[in-house]
Coordinates of C-alpha atoms in Angstrom, one line a residue:
M48 CA 47.2 25.7 59.7
R49 CA 48.3 23.0 57.3
N50 CA 45.9 20.5 59.0
N51 CA 42.9 22.9 58.6
F52 CA 43.8 23.3 54.9
L53 CA 43.8 19.5 54.4
K54 CA 40.5 19.1 56.2
S55 CA 38.9 21.8 54.1
T56 CA 40.2 20.2 50.9
L57 CA 39.0 16.8 51.9
M58 CA 35.5 18.1 52.8
M59 CA 35.2 19.9 49.4
A60 CA 36.3 16.7 47.6
V61 CA 33.7 14.6 49.5
F62 CA 31.0 17.2 48.8
F63 CA 31.9 17.1 45.1
L64 CA 31.8 13.4 44.9
L65 CA 28.5 13.2 46.6
S66 CA 27.0 15.8 44.3
L67 CA 28.3 13.9 41.3
L68 CA 26.8 10.7 42.6
V69 CA 23.4 12.3 43.2
F70 CA 23.4 13.8 39.7
T71 CA 24.4 10.5 38.1
T72 CA 21.7 8.6 39.9
A73 CA 19.1 11.2 39.0
A74 CA 20.1 11.0 35.3
A75 CA 20.0 7.2 35.4
N76 CA 16.6 7.2 37.0
S77 CA 15.3 9.7 34.4
S78 CA 16.5 7.6 31.5
E79 CA 15.1 4.4 33.0
K80 CA 11.7 5.8 34.0
Q81 CA 8.6 4.0 32.7
R82 CA 6.5 5.8 30.1
I83 CA 4.5 3.0 28.6
Y84 CA 2.0 1.3 31.0
D85 CA 0.4 -1.5 29.0
D86 CA -1.8 -2.9 31.8
A87 CA -4.2 -4.3 29.2
G88 CA -1.5 -6.4 27.5
L89 CA -2.0 -5.0 24.0
L90 CA 1.6 -4.9 23.1
S91 CA 4.5 -7.3 22.7
E92 CA 7.7 -6.8 24.7
S93 CA 9.6 -5.5 21.7
E94 CA 6.8 -3.0 20.9
V95 CA 6.9 -1.7 24.4
K96 CA 10.7 -1.2 24.2
K97 CA 10.4 0.6 20.9
L98 CA 7.7 2.9 22.2
E99 CA 9.7 3.6 25.4
A100 CA 12.6 4.7 23.2
L101 CA 10.3 6.8 21.0
A102 CA 8.7 8.5 24.0
K103 CA 12.1 9.2 25.5
K104 CA 13.4 10.7 22.2
Y105 CA 10.5 13.0 21.6
G106 CA 10.2 13.8 25.3
A107 CA 13.7 15.2 25.3
K108 CA 12.8 17.3 22.2
R109 CA 9.8 18.9 23.8
N110 CA 10.8 18.7 27.5
T111 CA 7.6 16.8 28.1
D112 CA 6.9 13.2 29.2
F113 CA 4.8 11.3 26.7
I114 CA 2.9 8.7 28.7
I115 CA 0.7 5.8 27.4
L116 CA -1.7 3.9 29.6
T117 CA -3.8 1.0 28.5
T118 CA -6.3 -0.5 31.0
N119 CA -9.0 -3.1 31.2
N120 CA -10.6 -0.9 33.9
E121 CA -12.1 -3.9 35.7
E122 CA -13.6 -1.6 38.3
G123 CA -15.5 0.4 35.7
K124 CA -14.1 3.8 36.8
D125 CA -14.8 6.9 34.8
T126 CA -12.1 7.2 32.2
K127 CA -11.4 10.8 33.0
K128 CA -11.1 10.2 36.7
L129 CA -8.9 7.1 36.1
T130 CA -6.5 9.3 34.1
Q131 CA -6.4 12.1 36.7
D132 CA -5.8 9.6 39.5
F133 CA -3.0 8.0 37.6
Y134 CA -1.3 11.4 37.1
D135 CA -1.6 12.3 40.8
Q136 CA -0.3 8.9 42.0
Q137 CA 2.4 8.1 39.4
A138 CA 3.5 11.8 39.2
P139 CA 5.0 11.7 35.6
G140 CA 6.7 14.8 34.4
Y141 CA 9.8 15.6 32.4
D142 CA 10.9 18.6 34.4
K143 CA 9.6 17.5 37.8
P144 CA 7.2 15.0 39.4
N145 CA 3.7 16.0 38.3
G146 CA 5.3 18.2 35.6
N147 CA 5.1 18.6 31.8
T148 CA 3.2 15.6 30.5
V149 CA 1.1 14.6 27.4
M150 CA -0.8 11.4 28.1
L151 CA -3.0 8.9 26.3
T152 CA -5.4 6.6 28.2
L153 CA -7.0 3.7 26.3
D154 CA -9.9 2.2 28.3
M155 CA -10.7 -1.2 26.8
K156 CA -13.7 -1.8 29.0
K157 CA -15.5 1.4 27.9
R158 CA -13.8 1.7 24.5
N159 CA -12.7 5.2 25.4
V160 CA -9.6 7.0 24.2
Y161 CA -8.5 10.1 26.2
V162 CA -5.7 12.5 25.2
V163 CA -4.6 15.0 27.9
G164 CA -1.9 17.6 28.5
F165 CA -0.5 18.9 31.8
Y166 CA 1.5 22.1 32.2
K167 CA 3.5 22.6 29.0
G168 CA 1.5 19.8 27.6
K169 CA -1.7 21.7 28.3
K170 CA -0.3 25.0 26.8
Y171 CA 0.9 23.4 23.5
L172 CA -1.7 20.6 23.3
D173 CA -4.9 22.4 24.2
N174 CA -8.4 20.8 23.8
E175 CA -8.5 21.5 20.0
R176 CA -5.1 20.0 19.3
A177 CA -5.8 17.1 21.6
D178 CA -9.0 16.5 19.6
L179 CA -7.0 16.5 16.3
V180 CA -4.5 14.0 17.8
R181 CA -7.3 11.7 19.0
K182 CA -9.2 11.8 15.7
K183 CA -6.0 11.0 13.8
I184 CA -5.2 7.8 15.8
T185 CA -8.8 6.5 16.3
P186 CA -9.0 4.6 13.0
D187 CA -5.9 2.5 13.9
L188 CA -7.2 1.9 17.4
S189 CA -10.5 0.7 16.0
D190 CA -8.7 -1.7 13.7
G191 CA -6.5 -3.0 16.5
H192 CA -3.3 -1.5 15.2
Y193 CA -2.3 -0.3 18.7
D194 CA 1.4 0.0 18.2
K195 CA 0.9 2.1 15.1
A196 CA -1.6 4.3 16.8
F197 CA 0.7 4.9 19.8
Q198 CA 3.6 5.8 17.6
S199 CA 1.4 8.3 15.8
F200 CA 0.2 9.7 19.1
I201 CA 3.8 10.4 20.2
K202 CA 5.0 11.8 16.9
T203 CA 1.8 13.9 16.1
S204 CA 1.7 15.4 19.7
S205 CA 5.3 16.3 19.4
K206 CA 4.8 17.9 16.0
Y207 CA 1.8 20.0 17.2
M208 CA 3.8 21.2 20.2
G209 CA 6.3 22.8 17.7
F210 CA 3.7 25.4 16.8
R211 CA 2.9 28.4 18.9
P212 CA -0.3 28.2 21.0
G213 CA -3.5 29.2 19.3
V214 CA -2.4 28.1 15.8
N215 CA -4.1 25.3 14.0
P216 CA -1.2 22.9 13.1
E217 CA -3.2 21.3 10.3
N218 CA -3.7 24.7 8.5
L219 CA -2.9 24.3 4.8
F220 CA -0.4 27.2 4.9
F221 CA 1.9 25.1 7.2
N222 CA 2.0 22.2 4.7
G223 CA 5.4 21.9 3.1
W224 CA 4.1 20.8 -0.3
F225 CA 1.6 23.7 -0.4
Q226 CA 4.3 26.2 0.4
I227 CA 6.5 24.8 -2.5
I228 CA 3.6 24.8 -5.0
A229 CA 2.5 28.3 -3.9
S230 CA 6.1 29.6 -4.3
L231 CA 6.3 28.1 -7.8
G232 CA 3.0 29.6 -8.7
I233 CA 4.1 33.1 -7.6
A234 CA 7.3 32.7 -9.5
L235 CA 5.6 31.6 -12.7
A236 CA 3.1 34.5 -12.4
A237 CA 5.9 37.0 -12.0
V238 CA 7.7 35.6 -15.1
G239 CA 4.5 35.7 -17.1
I240 CA 3.8 39.4 -16.2
M241 CA 7.4 40.3 -17.1
A242 CA 7.1 38.5 -20.5
F243 CA 3.8 40.2 -21.2
N244 CA 5.2 43.7 -20.5
T245 CA 8.3 43.2 -22.6
G246 CA 6.3 42.1 -25.7
G247 CA 5.0 44.4 -28.5
R248 CA 1.7 46.2 -27.7
V249 CA -1.4 45.2 -29.5
T250 CA -3.0 48.2 -31.3
V251 CA -6.0 46.4 -32.9
N252 CA -9.2 46.7 -30.9
A253 CA -13.0 46.5 -31.5
R254 CA -13.1 50.0 -33.1
T255 CA -10.6 49.1 -35.8
Y256 CA -13.1 47.2 -38.0
H257 CA -16.3 49.0 -36.8
D258 CA -18.1 51.2 -39.4
Q259 CA -19.9 53.7 -37.3
E260 CA -21.7 55.4 -40.4
N261 CA -23.2 52.2 -41.8
T262 CA -23.8 50.2 -38.6
K263 CA -27.0 50.7 -36.6
V264 CA -29.6 48.7 -34.8
K265 CA -32.5 47.7 -37.1
Q266 CA -34.8 46.1 -34.6
R267 CA -35.1 45.4 -30.9
K268 CA -37.3 42.7 -29.4
D269 CA -37.8 41.6 -25.8
Q270 CA -39.7 38.3 -25.3
Y271 CA -40.7 37.1 -21.8
I272 CA -40.9 33.3 -21.6
R273 CA -41.8 32.2 -18.0
T274 CA -40.6 32.1 -14.4
K275 CA -40.3 28.9 -12.5
T276 CA -39.6 28.5 -8.7
T277 CA -38.7 25.2 -7.0
K278 CA -38.4 24.4 -3.3
R279 CA -35.9 22.0 -1.7
R280 CA -35.8 20.7 1.8
K281 CA -32.6 21.7 3.6
P282 CA -30.5 18.6 4.4
S283 CA -30.1 17.8 8.1
N284 CA -26.6 17.8 9.6
K285 CA -27.5 15.1 12.2
N286 CA -25.4 11.9 12.1
S287 CA -22.9 13.4 9.7
G288 CA -20.4 10.8 10.6
G289 CA -16.8 11.1 11.6
S290 CA -15.1 10.4 14.9
A291 CA -17.1 12.7 17.2
G292 CA -15.9 13.6 20.6
F293 CA -18.0 13.6 23.7
G294 CA -17.5 15.3 27.0
G295 CA -14.0 14.5 28.4
G296 CA -12.3 17.8 27.7
G297 CA -10.0 19.3 30.3
G298 CA -10.3 19.5 34.1
T299 CA -8.4 19.5 37.3
T300 CA -7.1 16.5 39.3
K301 CA -7.7 16.0 43.0
G302 CA -4.1 17.0 43.5
G303 CA -4.9 20.4 41.9
H304 CA -3.2 19.8 38.5
S305 CA -5.1 21.4 35.6
H306 CA -5.1 19.8 32.2
S307 CA -6.5 19.9 28.6
G308 CA -8.2 16.9 27.0
S309 CA -10.2 15.2 24.3
M310 CA -12.2 12.0 24.7
G311 CA -14.0 9.8 22.2
K312 CA -14.9 6.2 21.3
F313 CA -12.7 3.8 19.2

């Protein structure tokens, strides 16, 4: 009886230690996972480390992996397909392999920048929000400020994911300064109305000095001068400038993973 008890206790202890080891290993692998793939060699070693730390920090905040891939794309593959194949093969994801992911692909050969979202990334970074992120970072990419652009990608994507789906995160009403100014304006208006209502009423009006008996219209005269009509050509909206997107959009990988997306030149 005693031997059976000792055996059961020993087996439970071994099981507990093995479970603890597996959990610790998984946690270590999660913290050491690669998120920045600078295959094109655009960043210094210190910049990569800072971006890895930044991606890890904001990834934990949104339960989403923030992935950056730069490539020289020597084979000339389609940028969208290249991104989809990377997701299928590398299997990023905060919650599981091929899980919640927001990814930026920078194709140096074709000068394409592609922002995509998978699973939670797709829900909270839809095509419209991905388009906003891409347009925000494009000027820095065009100027060669890659580190700055990648930091902005991570921070802006995380910020947008803090808004409920379907809401424009750049709406003026969500701007902190606008909310403060609007609140002050409402407060001042309320004070002004109260001050006006508490002051003495003005009894003088237009009738006070009007002599109805001696005032009348002596003469009326209407004089038509001329009518002039001009025509103007409506300006065309073609080539209106800006960082226009083209194609890209969302799609589904060969592995069956649906995603949002926005692609453009830089």
